[in-house]
Amino acid sequence: MIKAAIVGGTGYTGVELLRLLIGHPDVALEVITSRAEAGRRVDELFPNLRGHCDLSFSEPDDATLAACDVVFYATPHNVAMNSVPALLDAGARVIDLSADFRLRDADVWSHWYGEAHACPQVISRAVYGLPEMYREDIVGAQLVACPGCYPTSVQLGFYPLLAAGVVDTASLVANAASGVSGAGRQAKVDNLLSEASDNFKAYGVAGHRHLPEIEQGLTAMAGQPVELTFVPHLLPIVRGILATLYARLTADVDVQALYEEHYQDEPFVDVLPAGQQPQTRSVRGANHCRLAVTRPLGRDTVVVTVVEDNLVKGASGQAVQAMNIMFGLAETAGLDGIALLP
Amino acid sequence: MIKAAIVGGTGYTGVELLRLLIGHPDVALEVITSRAEAGRRVDELFPNLRGHCDLSFSEPDDATLAACDVVFYATPHNVAMNSVPALLDAGARVIDLSADFRLRDADVWSHWYGEAHACPQVISRAVYGLPEMYREDIVGAQLVACPGCYPTSVQLGFYPLLAAGVVDTASLVANAASGVSGAGRQAKVDNLLSEASDNFKAYGVAGHRHLPEIEQGLTAMAGQPVELTFVPHLLPIVRGILATLYARLTADVDVQALYEEHYQDEPFVDVLPAGQQPQTRSVRGANHCRLAVTRPLGRDTVVVTVVEDNLVKGASGQAVQAMNIMFGLAETAGLDGIALLP
Amino acid sequence: MIKAAIVGGTGYTGVELLRLLIGHPDVALEVITSRAEAGRRVDELFPNLRGHCDLSFSEPDDATLAACDVVFYATPHNVAMNSVPALLDAGARVIDLSADFRLRDADVWSHWYGEAHACPQVISRAVYGLPEMYREDIVGAQLVACPGCYPTSVQLGFYPLLAAGVVDTASLVANAASGVSGAGRQAKVDNLLSEASDNFKAYGVAGHRHLPEIEQGLTAMAGQPVELTFVPHLLPIVRGILATLYARLTADVDVQALYEEHYQDEPFVDVLPAGQQPQTRSVRGANHCRLAVTRPLGRDTVVVTVVEDNLVKGASGQAVQAMNIMFGLAETAGLDGIALLP
Amino acid sequence: MIKAAIVGGTGYTGVELLRLLIGHPDVALEVITSRAEAGRRVDELFPNLRGHCDLSFSEPDDATLAACDVVFYATPHNVAMNSVPALLDAGARVIDLSADFRLRDADVWSHWYGEAHACPQVISRAVYGLPEMYREDIVGAQLVACPGCYPTSVQLGFYPLLAAGVVDTASLVANAASGVSGAGRQAKVDNLLSEASDNFKAYGVAGHRHLPEIEQGLTAMAGQPVELTFVPHLLPIVRGILATLYARLTADVDVQALYEEHYQDEPFVDVLPAGQQPQTRSVRGANHCRLAVTRPLGRDTVVVTVVEDNLVKGASGQAVQAMNIMFGLAETAGLDGIALLP
């Protein structure tokens, strides 16, 4: 059994990681930390875990964490980068669900997060945890930086087109919409039910932190600079992202075949038959990314629609998938739950 | 492996039964029938099953069904009673999720369902599939009549009080609210999102079909006639029932201790610590019934609040639990999934 | 034109009061105060008011307020009682939407609100602003204490039965459910969309602050002590309350006729024809209280179902109705908007 | 008073038209027809109208309709085109909310609606009822074809850019999302709360009926052919459209100033200050179209976000606005209601 720890388990990625790790056949969850809730039973905060989890939150302690085989950070940005270096030195393997190690360039990180990076020298040791692109690197990684929820859907959606070099890389558009759980479990007026339900709006239009992460990934896929217009929106649902992607084709290609071939061996990317459209609820609680590719009226603009559960394939499920790869387990271990529909 | 068939798998209890049986370690799902969708792949209708289920819907056929170890009926009322007798004669074991065999008195059935019962002589062979009350009978049953979703929550909520004989049985009140999935997957204007969302209403106030079923069960628990006022409501959510029960105490009893003791050995009934209240989302997708018992201001009226997922403990999960009991499996086999929260 | 001021206009009752007063033909809104938002344009906080309101929030100032004909308090409890006495002395008429002057007994107030009342000597000058019961007193009132949202629905629902003396007053039950806007615009985790949507739960079961207010009103209606079990629930909608009331009949009475006669002259209480049930959405944005009365199976328990918009008839609309009465306007002035459906 | 009739008043545009016309100071609603509901009181079907409307639905009758000053068609497509010609001959003025007269080319209409147009010779007499573009023509029109809900938001959003000739007209993208009420009040499984809530999906990606209507309008604005990629999505809300528009700038222009100047005299188009984003709820129930224009990171792609209530500015409110113009009333008469927020 792999001994696992979670740092910062009181948010939504935390409780989802708990759900997945508790149900994982090869994992023993040893520790879950929270400064704010130390001493409180986990199932008191998250009643869905009653009968499944006897742990209580504890104060974070490096020695205890380092004694585990793998440590997950389910914290806001700016936490992991301050304590991960010590853990790495102690030999622990770390999977960070936050933004701290996603950007390769510390200056870019500082620009978007408004502060200096705490350990720029560690960035290069981090592997970007998108298995569909970096599976081989994840195998031997000591530190994995899990992609953000929007970046996962947008990158997986554009990947086949960019790898094939069949679209104009200067005019990509990603119109994405996320459930409110993506904003976390913080008490903010904007995320109250009375504000966010029965409503829809764009946000971060002038520039969003996930843009540099996405462009970094798309550039790697394309092998050349990519310019993306990225507009996130807030959906009045709890879980789920739908990214609707637009690209101008520069070659006449069978896009359906291109996608089916590209993803034929991927356990968690599901290309729908032509004519079907993905729905966010079809992946609710599951680690799948489900997508469709369409050429409206047969014109030159291709539309890719991609859904994922932002808390699973967009966060905690992807982290478990990375863990499975790191430890040589079946990649789908603990991730074979069926989405809850309706 | 137990070979299982589902008759009428295109509704919500059907897709939930599919989800549970596909994930069950001891079950092989052999057949799923639907006259309307015969020939269509199941995962085309229910995209959450893509990658998990290769079956297509088929026309119902008695011989095929009888060759299975267990046949689930996930049909509207008035279907099972017309075909179950032949299946029983052929030796099959049947778990009926519909209303056809829940009432012991065929005349009462006829009164509430507006037609004659098709096989009144079979009713006495049916065991009422509430394991917390009839576990021993379920073991050897050939035909199990699964309780309705409201009846499960109301009966489990009142059971300890009635068994202990500590409340006035002539003035019970059950104020219950259900998610819209309880109304099924039929196209009705009243259940459109535009009608049912952002809304709340009572229905069936003058008399609801689940009332005689509930009173039949409560009477058995109490050992004397029981009179219940039952008012169902329609919640603007998909899954979940909350029943808020009111009873007048006739004895001064520690209700918290009463409930904890009564349900201490039940794997799927969770009595909350005093001071906590159950939420429907805490059982979303799980087979648990979670409840709290309270005496407001210490007065003589006791309030029991009970939640369940109407599609799981209120239907398909309960059916799987009955199957586990019938076939000598661990009662929790295939039912250990954790509720999805948030 | 009546010059009006609003104290504390940044919450949901505040913005609803703004909507109603801006649309009122006889009112000029002069001042709206908020310490936190002083200087900020009102329509920046509430974009629905763009083009309808040029005011900015200002610091509260007694002289400015006293110069208005009427001052509305749309504040949390514990604000009005500290500043209303000075305003009354200055001759202003005050309509308080908070809880400060609803309870006639300062000790009871202190018990439920956990602090001493700031001006117990003023309580007796307050008129309880339920027009259907205290219309005559409101005419000449200088200080009106608007009923809470739950109390309005529960009192209006029980009123005909209690006034007629046809029910057992010792065993009343009020099962009520409110939209989340009733919890206000404060940033609390429990009211996040990710927590409160797709969910249903009871709260305050052991005892809720609205209980003494309701029992005070019901006792006045009945002319004798009344004991009520009151259980509030949180609905995953923004606006709307449904109260489902249960009482034991002590006389054989035509409840439909009783209700129709009792409310035949009330402009804002609508008794539905027998067989129909009220829906919260049918009063969304309107000042109506709509109700139905039913005797399930013709038994002795009568069920009254009552809906209102908690922000309108349950708060700001009722306050405007009281103002209309106080100033001799048509009682429906500014309150003739039609509910938004769907 | 203008005597008005509504043909086909049982859908959502019908009930919204009822709400607006009942509240209109210069209109007397005389007739509302429905074959299916003839004889039934309107307020029985739409309980929000209790106390506001004494009409019952009647069978459509040409003479009765022709005796009115204006006849609104709130019917599905393929109804108006079969009866409008006779009404026009009888001298009535007609405002059609359906698709029958929106497209100038009968062949294009036939291609997208799958049948021949019933009165192609009448098409040229229809004025496209978008006041912001065709106000002068509406004044004298006998037949107005109201724009669809998506076309209103997309056309108003692109109008300033196209009129100024500052964007590439060959690569426009409109990513739009609508509440479920846009799909009408028909009983369809896809629009059940259990299917459409807690969900998000694109539809009509390969080609949607509103595309030719939008391109027709954009081409008129640009004075040259326009190619648009249009992807509609289904939001889990009742009312509201958000269109997120993308265009490539071909000139360096102050887009904020461009929009503010273009719409400075429009009573129902509200350009938000730079930095704010529109929300659908800010126009819930109101006739406003509210929009923002942004250049992410100062790059060459401009993003326009536009909200409207699909039942008001996207249908019934726009129809009333057209009526006001046709009859020389104040353009805002009966349309000054404030959006319901929260």
GROMACS .gro file of N, CA and C in nm, chain D residues 94-162:
model
  207
 1120VAL      N    1  -4.947   4.368  -3.770
 1120VAL     CA    2  -4.905   4.239  -3.713
 1120VAL      C    3  -4.760   4.245  -3.665
 1121ILE      N    4  -4.737   4.194  -3.546
 1121ILE     CA    5  -4.600   4.177  -3.494
 1121ILE      C    6  -4.581   4.028  -3.470
 1122ASP      N    7  -4.492   3.970  -3.549
 1122ASP     CA    8  -4.472   3.825  -3.545
 1122ASP      C    9  -4.346   3.793  -3.466
 1123LEU      N   10  -4.360   3.722  -3.355
 1123LEU     CA   11  -4.244   3.685  -3.275
 1123LEU      C   12  -4.178   3.557  -3.326
 1124SER      N   13  -4.238   3.492  -3.424
 1124SER     CA   14  -4.182   3.367  -3.474
 1124SER      C   15  -4.084   3.393  -3.587
 1125ALA      N   16  -4.033   3.287  -3.645
 1125ALA     CA   17  -3.928   3.297  -3.746
 1125ALA      C   18  -3.980   3.319  -3.887
 1126ASP      N   19  -4.112   3.324  -3.904
 1126ASP     CA   20  -4.167   3.313  -4.040
 1126ASP      C   21  -4.127   3.424  -4.136
 1127PHE      N   22  -4.104   3.543  -4.087
 1127PHE     CA   23  -4.074   3.654  -4.178
 1127PHE      C   24  -3.939   3.719  -4.152
 1128ARG      N   25  -3.851   3.647  -4.082
 1128ARG     CA   26  -3.721   3.707  -4.049
 1128ARG      C   27  -3.623   3.703  -4.165
 1129LEU      N   28  -3.626   3.595  -4.242
 1129LEU     CA   29  -3.529   3.580  -4.352
 1129LEU      C   30  -3.585   3.644  -4.477
 1130ARG      N   31  -3.503   3.721  -4.546
 1130ARG     CA   32  -3.548   3.793  -4.666
 1130ARG      C   33  -3.563   3.699  -4.785
 1131ASP      N   34  -3.498   3.586  -4.781
 1131ASP     CA   35  -3.493   3.496  -4.895
 1131ASP      C   36  -3.573   3.369  -4.863
 1132ALA      N   37  -3.682   3.350  -4.936
 1132ALA     CA   38  -3.771   3.236  -4.907
 1132ALA      C   39  -3.699   3.102  -4.925
 1133ASP      N   40  -3.603   3.097  -5.015
 1133ASP     CA   41  -3.531   2.971  -5.036
 1133ASP      C   42  -3.443   2.939  -4.915
 1134VAL      N   43  -3.380   3.041  -4.864
 1134VAL     CA   44  -3.299   3.018  -4.743
 1134VAL      C   45  -3.391   2.971  -4.630
 1135TRP      N   46  -3.506   3.037  -4.619
 1135TRP     CA   47  -3.602   2.995  -4.516
 1135TRP      C   48  -3.637   2.847  -4.533
 1136SER      N   49  -3.669   2.809  -4.654
 1136SER     CA   50  -3.709   2.670  -4.681
 1136SER      C   51  -3.596   2.573  -4.647
 1137HIS      N   52  -3.472   2.613  -4.679
 1137HIS     CA   53  -3.358   2.526  -4.651
 1137HIS      C   54  -3.346   2.497  -4.501
 1138TRP      N   55  -3.362   2.600  -4.419
 1138TRP     CA   56  -3.338   2.582  -4.275
 1138TRP      C   57  -3.460   2.531  -4.200
 1139TYR      N   58  -3.579   2.557  -4.254
 1139TYR     CA   59  -3.698   2.513  -4.181
 1139TYR      C   60  -3.763   2.389  -4.244
 1140GLY      N   61  -3.707   2.344  -4.356
 1140GLY     CA   62  -3.746   2.214  -4.407
 1140GLY      C   63  -3.882   2.206  -4.473
 1141GLU      N   64  -3.931   2.318  -4.520
 1141GLU     CA   65  -4.059   2.317  -4.591
 1141GLU      C   66  -4.067   2.446  -4.672
 1142ALA      N   67  -4.161   2.449  -4.765
 1142ALA     CA   68  -4.177   2.569  -4.846
 1142ALA      C   69  -4.238   2.680  -4.762
 1143HIS      N   70  -4.204   2.803  -4.793
 1143HIS     CA   71  -4.265   2.917  -4.725
 1143HIS      C   72  -4.406   2.936  -4.780
 1144ALA      N   73  -4.500   2.963  -4.692
 1144ALA     CA   74  -4.641   2.967  -4.733
 1144ALA      C   75  -4.679   3.095  -4.807
 1145CYS      N   76  -4.603   3.201  -4.786
 1145CYS     CA   77  -4.641   3.327  -4.853
 1145CYS      C   78  -4.518   3.409  -4.885
 1146PRO      N   79  -4.435   3.359  -4.974
 1146PRO     CA   80  -4.309   3.429  -5.004
 1146PRO      C   81  -4.331   3.573  -5.049
 1147GLN      N   82  -4.445   3.600  -5.111
 1147GLN     CA   83  -4.469   3.735  -5.162
 1147GLN      C   84  -4.488   3.837  -5.050
 1148VAL      N   85  -4.514   3.788  -4.928
 1148VAL     CA   86  -4.537   3.880  -4.817
 1148VAL      C   87  -4.406   3.917  -4.748
 1149ILE      N   88  -4.305   3.836  -4.768
 1149ILE     CA   89  -4.178   3.856  -4.696
 1149ILE      C   90  -4.125   3.997  -4.712
 1150SER      N   91  -4.134   4.048  -4.833
 1150SER     CA   92  -4.074   4.180  -4.857
 1150SER      C   93  -4.149   4.292  -4.784
 1151ARG      N   94  -4.270   4.264  -4.742
 1151ARG     CA   95  -4.346   4.366  -4.669
 1151ARG      C   96  -4.309   4.369  -4.520
 1152ALA      N   97  -4.237   4.267  -4.477
 1152ALA     CA   98  -4.202   4.259  -4.335
 1152ALA      C   99  -4.079   4.345  -4.305
 1153VAL      N  100  -4.087   4.417  -4.195
 1153VAL     CA  101  -3.971   4.493  -4.146
 1153VAL      C  102  -3.908   4.414  -4.032
 1154TYR      N  103  -3.777   4.402  -4.036
 1154TYR     CA  104  -3.706   4.330  -3.931
 1154TYR      C  105  -3.705   4.417  -3.805
 1155GLY      N  106  -3.765   4.364  -3.698
 1155GLY     CA  107  -3.795   4.447  -3.583
 1155GLY      C  108  -3.683   4.470  -3.484
 1156LEU      N  109  -3.567   4.505  -3.532
 1156LEU     CA  110  -3.457   4.541  -3.443
 1156LEU      C  111  -3.449   4.693  -3.442
 1157PRO      N  112  -3.508   4.759  -3.343
 1157PRO     CA  113  -3.520   4.905  -3.346
 1157PRO      C  114  -3.386   4.976  -3.358
 1158GLU      N  115  -3.282   4.919  -3.299
 1158GLU     CA  116  -3.153   4.985  -3.302
 1158GLU      C  117  -3.099   4.993  -3.445
 1159MET      N  118  -3.152   4.916  -3.535
 1159MET     CA  119  -3.107   4.921  -3.674
 1159MET      C  120  -3.216   4.969  -3.769
 1160TYR      N  121  -3.338   4.933  -3.743
 1160TYR     CA  122  -3.445   4.962  -3.839
 1160TYR      C  123  -3.558   5.045  -3.780
 1161ARG      N  124  -3.526   5.133  -3.686
 1161ARG     CA  125  -3.631   5.211  -3.619
 1161ARG      C  126  -3.721   5.286  -3.717
 1162GLU      N  127  -3.661   5.350  -3.814
 1162GLU     CA  128  -3.739   5.431  -3.906
 1162GLU      C  129  -3.837   5.347  -3.987
 1163ASP      N  130  -3.791   5.228  -4.023
 1163ASP     CA  131  -3.880   5.142  -4.102
 1163ASP      C  132  -3.995   5.086  -4.019
 1164ILE      N  133  -3.969   5.067  -3.892
 1164ILE     CA  134  -4.071   5.009  -3.806
 1164ILE      C  135  -4.190   5.106  -3.790
 1165VAL      N  136  -4.160   5.235  -3.792
 1165VAL     CA  137  -4.265   5.336  -3.772
 1165VAL      C  138  -4.386   5.308  -3.863
 1166GLY      N  139  -4.357   5.286  -3.988
 1166GLY     CA  140  -4.468   5.271  -4.082
 1166GLY      C  141  -4.502   5.129  -4.119
 1167ALA      N  142  -4.442   5.034  -4.049
 1167ALA     CA  143  -4.460   4.894  -4.089
 1167ALA      C  144  -4.600   4.843  -4.059
 1168GLN      N  145  -4.650   4.759  -4.149
 1168GLN     CA  146  -4.774   4.688  -4.117
 1168GLN      C  147  -4.742   4.549  -4.060
 1169LEU      N  148  -4.625   4.499  -4.097
 1169LEU     CA  149  -4.584   4.366  -4.050
 1169LEU      C  150  -4.440   4.373  -3.999
 1170VAL      N  151  -4.422   4.341  -3.875
 1170VAL     CA  152  -4.288   4.341  -3.816
 1170VAL      C  153  -4.249   4.198  -3.781
 1171ALA      N  154  -4.129   4.159  -3.825
 1171ALA     CA  155  -4.075   4.028  -3.791
 1171ALA      C  156  -3.974   4.046  -3.678
 1172CYS      N  157  -4.011   4.005  -3.560
 1172CYS     CA  158  -3.922   4.024  -3.445
 1172CYS      C  159  -3.801   3.932  -3.456
 1173PRO      N  160  -3.684   3.985  -3.427
 1173PRO     CA  161  -3.562   3.902  -3.431
 1173PRO      C  162  -3.569   3.790  -3.329
 1174GLY      N  163  -3.498   3.684  -3.357
 1174GLY     CA  164  -3.482   3.577  -3.259
 1174GLY      C  165  -3.399   3.624  -3.141
 1175CYS      N  166  -3.397   3.541  -3.037
 1175CYS     CA  167  -3.329   3.582  -2.914
 1175CYS      C  168  -3.178   3.585  -2.932
 1176TYR      N  169  -3.120   3.478  -2.991
 1176TYR     CA  170  -2.977   3.482  -3.018
 1176TYR      C  171  -2.942   3.595  -3.115
 1177PRO      N  172  -3.014   3.609  -3.227
 1177PRO     CA  173  -2.979   3.714  -3.323
 1177PRO      C  174  -2.978   3.854  -3.263
 1178THR      N  175  -3.068   3.882  -3.170
 1178THR     CA  176  -3.067   4.016  -3.110
 1178THR      C  177  -2.935   4.042  -3.039
 1179SER      N  178  -2.894   3.947  -2.955
 1179SER     CA  179  -2.773   3.970  -2.878
 1179SER      C  180  -2.648   3.975  -2.967
 1180VAL      N  181  -2.643   3.887  -3.065
 1180VAL     CA  182  -2.523   3.881  -3.149
 1180VAL      C  183  -2.515   4.004  -3.240
 1181GLN      N  184  -2.627   4.043  -3.297
 1181GLN     CA  185  -2.625   4.160  -3.387
 1181GLN      C  186  -2.594   4.289  -3.311
 1182LEU      N  187  -2.658   4.307  -3.196
 1182LEU     CA  188  -2.630   4.430  -3.120
 1182LEU      C  189  -2.485   4.432  -3.073
 1183GLY      N  190  -2.431   4.314  -3.046
 1183GLY     CA  191  -2.293   4.308  -3.001
 1183GLY      C  192  -2.192   4.343  -3.108
 1184PHE      N  193  -2.215   4.298  -3.229
 1184PHE     CA  194  -2.119   4.324  -3.337
 1184PHE      C  195  -2.141   4.457  -3.409
 1185TYR      N  196  -2.261   4.515  -3.393
 1185TYR     CA  197  -2.302   4.628  -3.476
 1185TYR      C  198  -2.197   4.742  -3.482
 1186PRO      N  199  -2.152   4.795  -3.369
 1186PRO     CA  200  -2.057   4.907  -3.378
 1186PRO      C  201  -1.929   4.870  -3.453
 1187LEU      N  202  -1.879   4.751  -3.432
 1187LEU     CA  203  -1.755   4.709  -3.500
 1187LEU      C  204  -1.777   4.700  -3.650
 1188LEU      N  205  -1.888   4.643  -3.690
 1188LEU     CA  206  -1.913   4.624  -3.833
 1188LEU      C  207  -1.947   4.757  -3.901
   0.00000   0.00000   0.00000
